[in-house]
């Protein structure tokens, strides 16, 4: 019990980079959501329940044009599909935590990155990974806070926020740059990213903006599955 | 459909899909370990998927006008440059977005 303050302080310190990122992005989302016709209350609900940064941007856009709920499901699926892989690193860690369902729920790009970064820290694992929970909770609250501020700002501040949705593009670019320039195995990651860009670009021209994401995702996954399998066979034969 | 009924449903659907996606590895691998080949794929796939998502974000700019495409690509370049330089997520995102919003007003 004596550790409680230290653990909180540690978790807060680790979550600071996310604080700034999520405030900015959350505000952008709040503004977009307000422009789509939903005020701070609804922005808060969305950020509490969905907790998907970029998928909420898409939600704002789809809600604004009153798109079909099936499209909402599909877009959320493709934008957040990468989250399938985040849990892989944390299956063991989350097993011993009381807050396991919440930890699974709140595994966003940022929380995943921070937890990944600190995974070797002893402090992170004290009291059944208590700090992991606090980091996740802090991150979530920054996002909710940003969304509310954004929606209110959109309502009260007479500023033309056109172009603020570029922050979502920027977020993905930043994630990609971090993934590709962080470690030693750059080459295959770089090839994977190039493959994604190539498949995406080709599909964009073949299927047009409205319908390209589904084929692009499917083809990318198939392509990577096939080529990563072939490489392993080549390695096995050496 | 009433817009509040709509948004409640949209939020619940989006939330459910997101949660189920995040749940997948825990549902599968809590009992048995993950095969090596899948581990390799798991490492590569996110980079490819995020690359597709970058294309998704700029999908409309590509077909809008040459100016808009150039402004977009330039702003992406600013984000990459800032991030490789300072490695500060907020700076990269905010800087790129400010440049984009300004360029949008200047050139279009």
Tab-separated table of C-alpha atoms in Angstrom:
chain	number	residue	atom	x	y	z
A	1	UNK	CA	0.000	0.000	0.000
A	2	UNK	CA	2.967	2.316	0.580
A	3	UNK	CA	3.793	2.109	-3.092
A	4	UNK	CA	0.547	3.663	-4.222
A	5	UNK	CA	1.799	7.233	-4.605
A	6	UNK	CA	5.023	6.177	-6.300
A	7	UNK	CA	3.174	3.971	-8.730
A	8	UNK	CA	0.749	6.776	-9.567
A	9	UNK	CA	3.595	9.219	-10.083
A	10	UNK	CA	5.466	6.777	-12.284
A	11	UNK	CA	2.381	6.059	-14.365
A	12	UNK	CA	1.634	9.759	-14.766
A	13	UNK	CA	5.194	10.513	-15.857
A	14	UNK	CA	5.110	7.732	-18.444
A	15	UNK	CA	1.800	8.941	-19.798
A	16	UNK	CA	2.892	12.562	-20.298
A	17	UNK	CA	3.733	12.286	-23.998
A	18	UNK	CA	0.301	10.813	-24.547
A	19	UNK	CA	-1.254	13.674	-22.584
A	20	UNK	CA	-0.134	16.201	-25.162
A	21	UNK	CA	-0.855	14.041	-28.159
A	22	UNK	CA	-4.309	13.024	-26.994
A	23	UNK	CA	-5.311	16.536	-25.928
A	24	UNK	CA	-4.538	17.840	-29.387
A	25	UNK	CA	-6.137	14.953	-31.232
A	26	UNK	CA	-9.064	14.805	-28.829
A	27	UNK	CA	-9.750	18.485	-29.408
A	28	UNK	CA	-9.607	17.912	-33.151
A	29	UNK	CA	-12.096	15.063	-32.784
A	30	UNK	CA	-14.362	17.135	-30.553
A	31	UNK	CA	-14.409	19.929	-33.125
A	32	UNK	CA	-15.207	17.537	-35.956
A	33	UNK	CA	-17.890	15.786	-33.955
A	34	UNK	CA	-19.476	19.100	-33.060
A	35	UNK	CA	-19.422	20.085	-36.725
A	36	UNK	CA	-21.139	16.803	-37.516
A	37	UNK	CA	-23.957	17.957	-35.249
A	38	UNK	CA	-23.153	16.434	-31.864
A	39	UNK	CA	-22.188	18.452	-28.804
A	40	UNK	CA	-19.722	17.917	-25.967
A	41	UNK	CA	-21.981	15.425	-24.200
A	42	UNK	CA	-21.984	13.118	-27.217
A	43	UNK	CA	-18.272	13.634	-27.842
A	44	UNK	CA	-17.672	12.469	-24.275
A	45	UNK	CA	-19.897	9.410	-24.719
A	46	UNK	CA	-18.120	8.512	-27.948
A	47	UNK	CA	-14.688	8.887	-26.375
A	48	UNK	CA	-15.647	6.960	-23.261
A	49	UNK	CA	-17.182	4.005	-25.092
A	50	UNK	CA	-15.320	3.784	-28.408
A	51	UNK	CA	-11.884	4.980	-27.375
A	52	UNK	CA	-10.489	4.640	-30.853
A	53	UNK	CA	-8.646	7.773	-31.981
A	54	UNK	CA	-8.718	7.561	-35.733
A	55	UNK	CA	-11.867	5.463	-35.867
A	56	UNK	CA	-13.649	8.254	-34.017
A	57	UNK	CA	-12.497	10.722	-36.672
A	58	UNK	CA	-14.075	8.438	-39.252
A	59	UNK	CA	-17.167	8.180	-37.049
A	60	UNK	CA	-17.472	11.978	-37.028
A	61	UNK	CA	-17.221	12.072	-40.803
A	62	UNK	CA	-19.690	9.218	-41.308
A	63	UNK	CA	-22.125	10.583	-38.730
A	64	UNK	CA	-22.019	13.991	-40.394
A	65	UNK	CA	-23.195	12.462	-43.649
A	66	UNK	CA	-25.594	10.087	-41.862
A	67	UNK	CA	-23.929	7.094	-43.483
A	68	UNK	CA	-25.268	3.598	-42.993
A	69	UNK	CA	-24.505	1.812	-39.742
A	70	UNK	CA	-23.032	-1.029	-41.778
A	71	UNK	CA	-20.470	1.413	-43.169
A	72	UNK	CA	-19.689	2.579	-39.631
A	73	UNK	CA	-19.006	-1.027	-38.649
A	74	UNK	CA	-16.881	-1.656	-41.726
A	75	UNK	CA	-14.786	1.477	-41.392
A	76	UNK	CA	-14.194	0.845	-37.699
A	77	UNK	CA	-13.146	-2.671	-38.618
A	78	UNK	CA	-10.552	-1.571	-41.134
A	79	UNK	CA	-9.214	1.411	-39.283
A	80	UNK	CA	-8.780	-0.548	-36.054
A	81	UNK	CA	-7.838	-3.902	-37.567
A	82	UNK	CA	-4.212	-3.374	-36.586
A	83	UNK	CA	-5.298	-3.500	-32.913
A	84	UNK	CA	-5.676	-7.255	-33.305
A	85	UNK	CA	-1.916	-7.501	-33.017
A	86	UNK	CA	-1.385	-5.222	-30.041
A	87	UNK	CA	-2.636	-7.652	-27.443
A	88	UNK	CA	-0.118	-10.293	-28.461
A	89	UNK	CA	2.620	-8.679	-26.369
A	90	UNK	CA	0.420	-8.402	-23.291
A	91	UNK	CA	-1.431	-11.678	-22.957
A	92	UNK	CA	0.674	-12.730	-19.976
A	93	UNK	CA	0.828	-9.307	-18.329
A	94	UNK	CA	-2.903	-8.741	-18.376
A	95	UNK	CA	-3.686	-12.226	-17.099
A	96	UNK	CA	-2.710	-11.339	-13.540
A	97	UNK	CA	-4.612	-8.065	-13.427
A	98	UNK	CA	-8.026	-7.505	-11.880
A	99	UNK	CA	-8.647	-4.815	-14.475
A	100	UNK	CA	-8.008	-7.174	-17.385
A	101	UNK	CA	-11.235	-6.365	-19.323
A	102	UNK	CA	-10.501	-2.641	-19.101
A	103	UNK	CA	-6.878	-3.194	-20.135
A	104	UNK	CA	-8.021	-5.084	-23.215
A	105	UNK	CA	-10.644	-2.430	-23.944
A	106	UNK	CA	-8.200	0.473	-23.673
A	107	UNK	CA	-5.335	-0.879	-25.782
A	108	UNK	CA	-4.967	1.979	-28.249
A	109	UNK	CA	-1.949	2.859	-30.424
A	110	UNK	CA	-0.571	5.195	-27.795
A	111	UNK	CA	-1.227	3.053	-24.732
A	112	UNK	CA	0.195	0.058	-26.562
A	113	UNK	CA	3.322	2.066	-27.460
A	114	UNK	CA	3.870	3.384	-23.935
A	115	UNK	CA	3.323	0.002	-22.283
A	116	UNK	CA	5.609	-1.592	-24.868
A	117	UNK	CA	8.303	0.974	-24.128
A	118	UNK	CA	8.144	0.416	-20.342
A	119	UNK	CA	7.606	-3.299	-20.413
A	120	UNK	CA	11.051	-4.015	-18.980
A	121	UNK	CA	10.645	-1.557	-16.069
A	122	UNK	CA	10.379	-3.206	-12.676
A	123	UNK	CA	8.137	-0.397	-11.453
A	124	UNK	CA	5.582	-1.160	-14.108
A	125	UNK	CA	4.945	-4.617	-12.680
A	126	UNK	CA	4.615	-3.835	-8.963
A	127	UNK	CA	1.372	-4.915	-7.323
A	128	UNK	CA	0.148	-6.986	-10.230
A	129	UNK	CA	1.052	-4.460	-12.928
A	130	UNK	CA	-0.809	-1.667	-11.154
A	131	UNK	CA	1.062	1.027	-13.097
A	132	UNK	CA	-0.160	-0.463	-16.380
A	133	UNK	CA	-3.718	0.153	-15.288
A	134	UNK	CA	-3.018	3.742	-14.277
A	135	UNK	CA	-1.224	4.518	-17.529
A	136	UNK	CA	-4.162	3.110	-19.467
A	137	UNK	CA	-6.658	5.058	-17.357
A	138	UNK	CA	-4.725	8.331	-17.597
A	139	UNK	CA	-4.451	7.980	-21.369
A	140	UNK	CA	-8.179	7.344	-21.654
A	141	UNK	CA	-9.026	10.368	-19.517
A	142	UNK	CA	-6.782	12.669	-21.585
A	143	UNK	CA	-8.665	11.559	-24.677
A	144	UNK	CA	-12.070	12.170	-23.101
A	145	UNK	CA	-10.954	15.550	-21.796
A	146	UNK	CA	-9.634	16.627	-25.187
A	147	UNK	CA	-12.858	15.576	-26.903
A	148	UNK	CA	-14.999	17.595	-24.528
A	149	UNK	CA	-12.784	20.667	-24.830
A	150	UNK	CA	-12.808	20.340	-28.601
A	151	UNK	CA	-16.561	20.036	-28.871
A	152	UNK	CA	-17.043	23.046	-26.593
A	153	UNK	CA	-14.441	25.053	-28.514
A	154	UNK	CA	-16.141	24.196	-31.763
A	155	UNK	CA	-19.357	25.507	-30.334
A	156	UNK	CA	-18.072	28.642	-28.643
A	157	UNK	CA	-15.068	29.799	-30.641
A	158	UNK	CA	-15.836	31.384	-34.028
A	159	UNK	CA	-12.763	30.006	-35.775
A	160	UNK	CA	-12.614	28.180	-39.066
A	161	UNK	CA	-11.083	24.843	-38.185
A	162	UNK	CA	-10.990	23.562	-41.753
A	163	UNK	CA	-8.130	21.147	-42.258
A	164	UNK	CA	-7.849	20.060	-38.626
A	165	UNK	CA	-8.660	16.518	-39.629
A	166	UNK	CA	-5.169	16.414	-41.101
A	167	UNK	CA	-4.093	15.607	-37.545
A	168	UNK	CA	-5.347	12.088	-38.134
A	169	UNK	CA	-3.161	11.708	-41.242
A	170	UNK	CA	-0.276	13.104	-39.203
A	171	UNK	CA	-0.927	10.582	-36.423
A	172	UNK	CA	-0.674	7.621	-38.777
A	173	UNK	CA	2.429	9.036	-40.420
A	174	UNK	CA	4.062	9.475	-37.001
A	175	UNK	CA	3.151	5.921	-35.981
A	176	UNK	CA	4.579	4.643	-39.254
A	177	UNK	CA	7.822	6.619	-38.910
A	178	UNK	CA	8.236	5.337	-35.343
A	179	UNK	CA	7.663	1.742	-36.439
A	180	UNK	CA	10.089	1.974	-39.330
A	181	UNK	CA	12.956	3.860	-37.721
A	182	UNK	CA	12.872	2.550	-34.166
A	183	UNK	CA	14.608	-0.795	-34.312
A	184	UNK	CA	17.067	-3.087	-36.016
A	185	UNK	CA	14.736	-5.087	-38.243
A	186	UNK	CA	13.966	-2.089	-40.413
A	187	UNK	CA	14.241	-3.803	-43.746
A	188	UNK	CA	11.273	-6.135	-43.643
A	189	UNK	CA	9.165	-3.527	-41.892
A	190	UNK	CA	10.102	-1.000	-44.563
A	191	UNK	CA	9.150	-3.472	-47.293
A	192	UNK	CA	5.855	-4.165	-45.562
A	193	UNK	CA	5.092	-0.452	-45.409
A	194	UNK	CA	6.053	0.056	-49.053
A	195	UNK	CA	3.845	-2.889	-49.958
A	196	UNK	CA	0.988	-1.253	-48.090
A	197	UNK	CA	1.521	2.069	-49.847
A	198	UNK	CA	1.751	0.396	-53.249
A	199	UNK	CA	-1.328	-1.785	-52.786
A	200	UNK	CA	-3.204	1.169	-51.307
A	201	UNK	CA	-2.290	3.474	-54.181
A	202	UNK	CA	-3.180	0.939	-56.873
A	203	UNK	CA	-6.490	0.068	-55.212
A	204	UNK	CA	-7.260	3.771	-54.807
A	205	UNK	CA	-7.095	4.272	-58.545
A	206	UNK	CA	-8.871	1.047	-59.419
A	207	UNK	CA	-11.699	1.243	-56.894
A	208	UNK	CA	-11.985	5.023	-56.360
A	209	UNK	CA	-11.923	6.701	-52.895
A	210	UNK	CA	-15.294	5.433	-51.736
A	211	UNK	CA	-14.653	1.740	-52.219
A	212	UNK	CA	-10.922	1.088	-52.069
A	213	UNK	CA	-10.214	0.372	-48.404
A	214	UNK	CA	-11.750	-3.113	-48.297
A	215	UNK	CA	-9.852	-4.550	-51.295
A	216	UNK	CA	-6.701	-2.695	-50.244
A	217	UNK	CA	-6.743	-4.258	-46.777
A	218	UNK	CA	-7.579	-7.746	-48.005
A	219	UNK	CA	-4.924	-7.734	-50.735
A	220	UNK	CA	-2.322	-6.342	-48.332
A	221	UNK	CA	-3.002	-9.044	-45.755
A	222	UNK	CA	-2.933	-11.809	-48.367
A	223	UNK	CA	0.256	-10.451	-49.931
A	224	UNK	CA	2.048	-10.282	-46.601
A	225	UNK	CA	0.835	-13.704	-45.508
A	226	UNK	CA	2.069	-15.290	-48.708
A	227	UNK	CA	5.452	-13.540	-48.843
A	228	UNK	CA	6.281	-13.972	-45.155
A	229	UNK	CA	5.481	-17.664	-45.522
A	230	UNK	CA	7.719	-18.013	-48.561
A	231	UNK	CA	10.635	-16.355	-46.772
A	232	UNK	CA	10.357	-18.799	-43.924
A	233	UNK	CA	10.495	-21.747	-46.330
A	234	UNK	CA	13.592	-20.286	-47.957
A	235	UNK	CA	15.193	-19.895	-44.552
A	236	UNK	CA	14.259	-23.463	-43.637
A	237	UNK	CA	16.027	-24.828	-46.709
A	238	UNK	CA	19.328	-23.144	-45.973
B	1	UNK	CA	-33.863	7.827	-38.189
B	2	UNK	CA	-33.674	10.330	-35.352
B	3	UNK	CA	-30.114	11.643	-35.166
B	4	UNK	CA	-29.711	10.746	-31.505
B	5	UNK	CA	-30.898	7.199	-32.009
B	6	UNK	CA	-28.491	7.036	-34.919
B	7	UNK	CA	-25.473	8.231	-32.968
B	8	UNK	CA	-26.191	5.955	-30.024
B	9	UNK	CA	-26.289	2.984	-32.386
B	10	UNK	CA	-23.228	4.174	-34.309
B	11	UNK	CA	-21.236	4.635	-31.101
B	12	UNK	CA	-22.289	1.234	-29.735
B	13	UNK	CA	-21.409	-0.484	-33.012
B	14	UNK	CA	-18.052	1.270	-33.278
B	15	UNK	CA	-17.301	0.484	-29.640
B	16	UNK	CA	-18.257	-3.167	-30.007
B	17	UNK	CA	-16.194	-3.693	-33.179
B	18	UNK	CA	-13.181	-1.990	-31.605
B	19	UNK	CA	-13.403	-4.004	-28.410
B	20	UNK	CA	-13.826	-7.284	-30.245
B	21	UNK	CA	-10.777	-6.532	-32.403
B	22	UNK	CA	-8.652	-5.831	-29.338
B	23	UNK	CA	-10.003	-8.967	-27.696
B	24	UNK	CA	-8.905	-11.338	-30.489
B	25	UNK	CA	-5.353	-12.181	-29.339
B	26	UNK	CA	-6.528	-12.641	-25.755
B	27	UNK	CA	-9.331	-14.929	-26.835
B	28	UNK	CA	-7.016	-17.070	-28.933
B	29	UNK	CA	-3.730	-17.094	-27.087
B	30	UNK	CA	-4.714	-17.224	-23.454
B	31	UNK	CA	-4.623	-21.018	-23.605
B	32	UNK	CA	-2.060	-21.922	-26.274
B	33	UNK	CA	1.113	-20.100	-27.424
B	34	UNK	CA	1.424	-18.343	-30.762
B	35	UNK	CA	3.158	-20.123	-33.662
B	36	UNK	CA	6.389	-18.535	-34.895
B	37	UNK	CA	5.146	-17.845	-38.391
B	38	UNK	CA	2.221	-15.885	-37.001
B	39	UNK	CA	4.586	-13.928	-34.795
B	40	UNK	CA	6.533	-12.798	-37.812
B	41	UNK	CA	3.378	-11.801	-39.654
B	42	UNK	CA	2.156	-10.006	-36.563
B	43	UNK	CA	5.278	-7.886	-36.580
B	44	UNK	CA	4.999	-6.889	-40.231
B	45	UNK	CA	1.282	-6.488	-40.723
B	46	UNK	CA	0.728	-3.338	-38.645
B	47	UNK	CA	3.280	-1.389	-40.723
B	48	UNK	CA	1.551	-2.389	-43.950
B	49	UNK	CA	-1.922	-1.691	-42.580
B	50	UNK	CA	-0.951	1.720	-41.271
B	51	UNK	CA	0.584	2.528	-44.650
B	52	UNK	CA	-2.773	1.705	-46.260
B	53	UNK	CA	-4.448	3.939	-43.674
B	54	UNK	CA	-2.194	6.837	-44.663
B	55	UNK	CA	-3.420	6.395	-48.236
B	56	UNK	CA	-6.961	6.242	-46.852
B	57	UNK	CA	-6.489	9.609	-45.143
B	58	UNK	CA	-5.333	11.343	-48.314
B	59	UNK	CA	-7.713	9.503	-50.635
B	60	UNK	CA	-9.770	12.572	-51.512
B	61	UNK	CA	-6.808	14.926	-51.889
B	62	UNK	CA	-5.423	12.630	-54.596
B	63	UNK	CA	-8.456	13.256	-56.814
B	64	UNK	CA	-9.263	16.827	-55.811
B	65	UNK	CA	-6.715	19.097	-57.511
B	66	UNK	CA	-2.978	19.077	-58.114
B	67	UNK	CA	-2.595	21.947	-55.656
B	68	UNK	CA	-4.465	20.140	-52.903
B	69	UNK	CA	-2.447	16.981	-53.492
B	70	UNK	CA	0.826	18.906	-53.346
B	71	UNK	CA	-0.217	20.738	-50.174
B	72	UNK	CA	-1.143	17.399	-48.604
B	73	UNK	CA	2.064	15.646	-49.628
B	74	UNK	CA	4.151	18.590	-48.497
B	75	UNK	CA	2.453	18.582	-45.084
B	76	UNK	CA	3.071	14.841	-44.759
B	77	UNK	CA	6.709	15.596	-45.518
B	78	UNK	CA	6.751	18.196	-42.756
B	79	UNK	CA	5.388	15.612	-40.308
B	80	UNK	CA	8.041	13.062	-41.317
B	81	UNK	CA	10.814	15.665	-41.133
B	82	UNK	CA	9.741	17.011	-37.759
B	83	UNK	CA	9.437	13.539	-36.321
B	84	UNK	CA	12.795	12.320	-37.545
B	85	UNK	CA	14.319	15.516	-36.194
B	86	UNK	CA	12.797	15.814	-32.723
B	87	UNK	CA	10.910	12.541	-32.122
B	88	UNK	CA	8.185	14.494	-30.360
B	89	UNK	CA	4.747	13.168	-31.283
B	90	UNK	CA	2.833	16.317	-30.400
B	91	UNK	CA	5.255	18.580	-32.283
B	92	UNK	CA	5.108	16.412	-35.385
B	93	UNK	CA	1.311	16.178	-35.411
B	94	UNK	CA	0.647	19.801	-34.418
B	95	UNK	CA	3.363	21.190	-36.698
B	96	UNK	CA	2.188	19.249	-39.723
B	97	UNK	CA	-1.452	20.140	-39.078
B	98	UNK	CA	-0.706	23.866	-38.668
B	99	UNK	CA	1.331	23.870	-41.885
B	100	UNK	CA	-1.490	22.055	-43.680
B	101	UNK	CA	-4.201	24.392	-42.407
B	102	UNK	CA	-2.123	27.453	-43.353
B	103	UNK	CA	-1.152	26.141	-46.786
B	104	UNK	CA	-4.781	25.283	-47.444
B	105	UNK	CA	-5.723	28.909	-46.933
B	106	UNK	CA	-2.783	30.322	-48.837
B	107	UNK	CA	-2.861	28.165	-51.949
B	108	UNK	CA	-6.487	27.131	-52.300
